[in-house]
Structure formats: C-alpha cells, structure tokens
Amino acid sequence: MMISAYLDRFEEDKAVLLLGDDMKKCNFPRAYLPDGLNEGDYIKIDIQYDKETTEAAEAEAQALLHDEE
C-alpha cells in the first residue's frame, strides 16, 4: 500500500505529516525521514506486511514458552 504524505511542519524531533487524500494528521519521527525534506514537500510511504518476520517472531515466542515449561 502506497500512501502519499504532505510534510506540514517540523516540531522538534517530530514531523507532522498529513496522510492520504483525507489528510489525516500523523506525528512521525523526523529521524526516519530522508535528509533535505522541507515543509511543504510530498513524500510516499510504502507499507507492507512482513509475513516472514512476523512468523519468525511468533516461532521464537513459542520456543521461549516451551523452554519455560
């Protein structure tokens, strides 16, 4: 899923992004944004489900539960 985001402003270590067509406000860590962005710039955010990492984390949690028994 690709989301368009408008960089509204910076507030200390946060960026205020307005997401999607309905411009939903989102505070986002400034450190995770590319260098050189300015207020008024648009960015694209790609959100993907990471099935492999989710399954590995679940397997690790199950293994820890079995080790405690």
Short mmCIF file of N, CA and C in Angstrom, two decimals, residues 27-62:
data_model
loop_
_atom_site.label_atom_id
_atom_site.label_comp_id
_atom_site.label_asym_id
_atom_site.label_seq_id
_atom_site.Cartn_x
_atom_site.Cartn_y
_atom_site.Cartn_z
N ASN A 27 1.98 12.23 13.59
CA ASN A 27 3.30 12.64 14.07
C ASN A 27 4.26 11.50 13.77
N PHE A 28 5.37 11.83 13.13
CA PHE A 28 6.31 10.83 12.64
C PHE A 28 7.71 11.21 13.08
N PRO A 29 8.53 10.25 13.51
CA PRO A 29 9.90 10.58 13.91
C PRO A 29 10.69 11.20 12.75
N ARG A 30 11.23 12.36 12.99
CA ARG A 30 11.99 13.08 11.96
C ARG A 30 13.20 12.27 11.49
N ALA A 31 13.78 11.49 12.41
CA ALA A 31 14.99 10.72 12.10
C ALA A 31 14.75 9.67 11.01
N TYR A 32 13.51 9.27 10.78
CA TYR A 32 13.21 8.25 9.77
C TYR A 32 12.89 8.85 8.41
N LEU A 33 12.93 10.15 8.29
CA LEU A 33 12.67 10.81 7.01
C LEU A 33 13.98 11.05 6.27
N PRO A 34 13.92 11.11 4.95
CA PRO A 34 15.13 11.41 4.18
C PRO A 34 15.65 12.82 4.48
N ASP A 35 16.95 12.99 4.41
CA ASP A 35 17.55 14.31 4.58
C ASP A 35 17.09 15.24 3.46
N GLY A 36 17.04 16.51 3.77
CA GLY A 36 16.76 17.50 2.74
C GLY A 36 15.29 17.82 2.53
N LEU A 37 14.41 17.16 3.28
CA LEU A 37 12.98 17.48 3.14
C LEU A 37 12.67 18.83 3.77
N ASN A 38 11.74 19.51 3.18
CA ASN A 38 11.30 20.80 3.71
C ASN A 38 9.80 20.78 3.91
N GLU A 39 9.33 21.66 4.78
CA GLU A 39 7.90 21.82 4.96
C GLU A 39 7.28 22.12 3.61
N GLY A 40 6.16 21.48 3.31
CA GLY A 40 5.50 21.65 2.03
C GLY A 40 5.84 20.57 1.01
N ASP A 41 6.83 19.73 1.32
CA ASP A 41 7.19 18.64 0.41
C ASP A 41 6.22 17.47 0.56
N TYR A 42 6.07 16.72 -0.52
CA TYR A 42 5.30 15.48 -0.50
C TYR A 42 6.26 14.31 -0.51
N ILE A 43 5.88 13.25 0.19
CA ILE A 43 6.64 12.00 0.19
C ILE A 43 5.67 10.85 -0.05
N LYS A 44 6.22 9.68 -0.36
CA LYS A 44 5.43 8.46 -0.48
C LYS A 44 5.89 7.49 0.59
N ILE A 45 4.93 6.87 1.24
CA ILE A 45 5.23 5.88 2.28
C ILE A 45 4.68 4.55 1.80
N ASP A 46 5.54 3.55 1.75
CA ASP A 46 5.15 2.21 1.31
C ASP A 46 5.00 1.32 2.53
N ILE A 47 3.79 0.84 2.78
CA ILE A 47 3.52 -0.02 3.93
C ILE A 47 3.24 -1.43 3.42
N GLN A 48 4.02 -2.38 3.95
CA GLN A 48 3.86 -3.76 3.54
C GLN A 48 3.85 -4.67 4.76
N TYR A 49 3.05 -5.71 4.69
CA TYR A 49 3.02 -6.74 5.72
C TYR A 49 4.28 -7.59 5.57
N ASP A 50 5.00 -7.78 6.67
CA ASP A 50 6.23 -8.57 6.65
C ASP A 50 5.93 -9.94 7.26
N LYS A 51 5.43 -10.83 6.44
CA LYS A 51 4.99 -12.15 6.89
C LYS A 51 6.14 -12.97 7.47
N GLU A 52 7.29 -12.95 6.81
CA GLU A 52 8.42 -13.76 7.27
C GLU A 52 8.87 -13.35 8.68
N THR A 53 9.01 -12.05 8.92
CA THR A 53 9.44 -11.57 10.23
C THR A 53 8.39 -11.85 11.29
N THR A 54 7.12 -11.69 10.93
CA THR A 54 6.02 -12.00 11.86
C THR A 54 6.06 -13.46 12.26
N GLU A 55 6.19 -14.35 11.29
CA GLU A 55 6.23 -15.78 11.58
C GLU A 55 7.46 -16.16 12.41
N ALA A 56 8.60 -15.54 12.12
CA ALA A 56 9.81 -15.82 12.89
C ALA A 56 9.64 -15.36 14.34
N ALA A 57 9.04 -14.21 14.54
CA ALA A 57 8.81 -13.71 15.91
C ALA A 57 7.84 -14.61 16.66
N GLU A 58 6.80 -15.07 15.98
CA GLU A 58 5.85 -15.99 16.62
C GLU A 58 6.52 -17.31 16.98
N ALA A 59 7.36 -17.81 16.10
CA ALA A 59 8.07 -19.07 16.37
C ALA A 59 9.02 -18.90 17.55
N GLU A 60 9.69 -17.77 17.62
CA GLU A 60 10.60 -17.50 18.74
C GLU A 60 9.84 -17.41 20.05
N ALA A 61 8.69 -16.75 20.04
CA ALA A 61 7.88 -16.64 21.25
C ALA A 61 7.38 -18.01 21.70
N GLN A 62 6.96 -18.85 20.75
CA GLN A 62 6.51 -20.20 21.08
C GLN A 62 7.67 -21.02 21.66
#
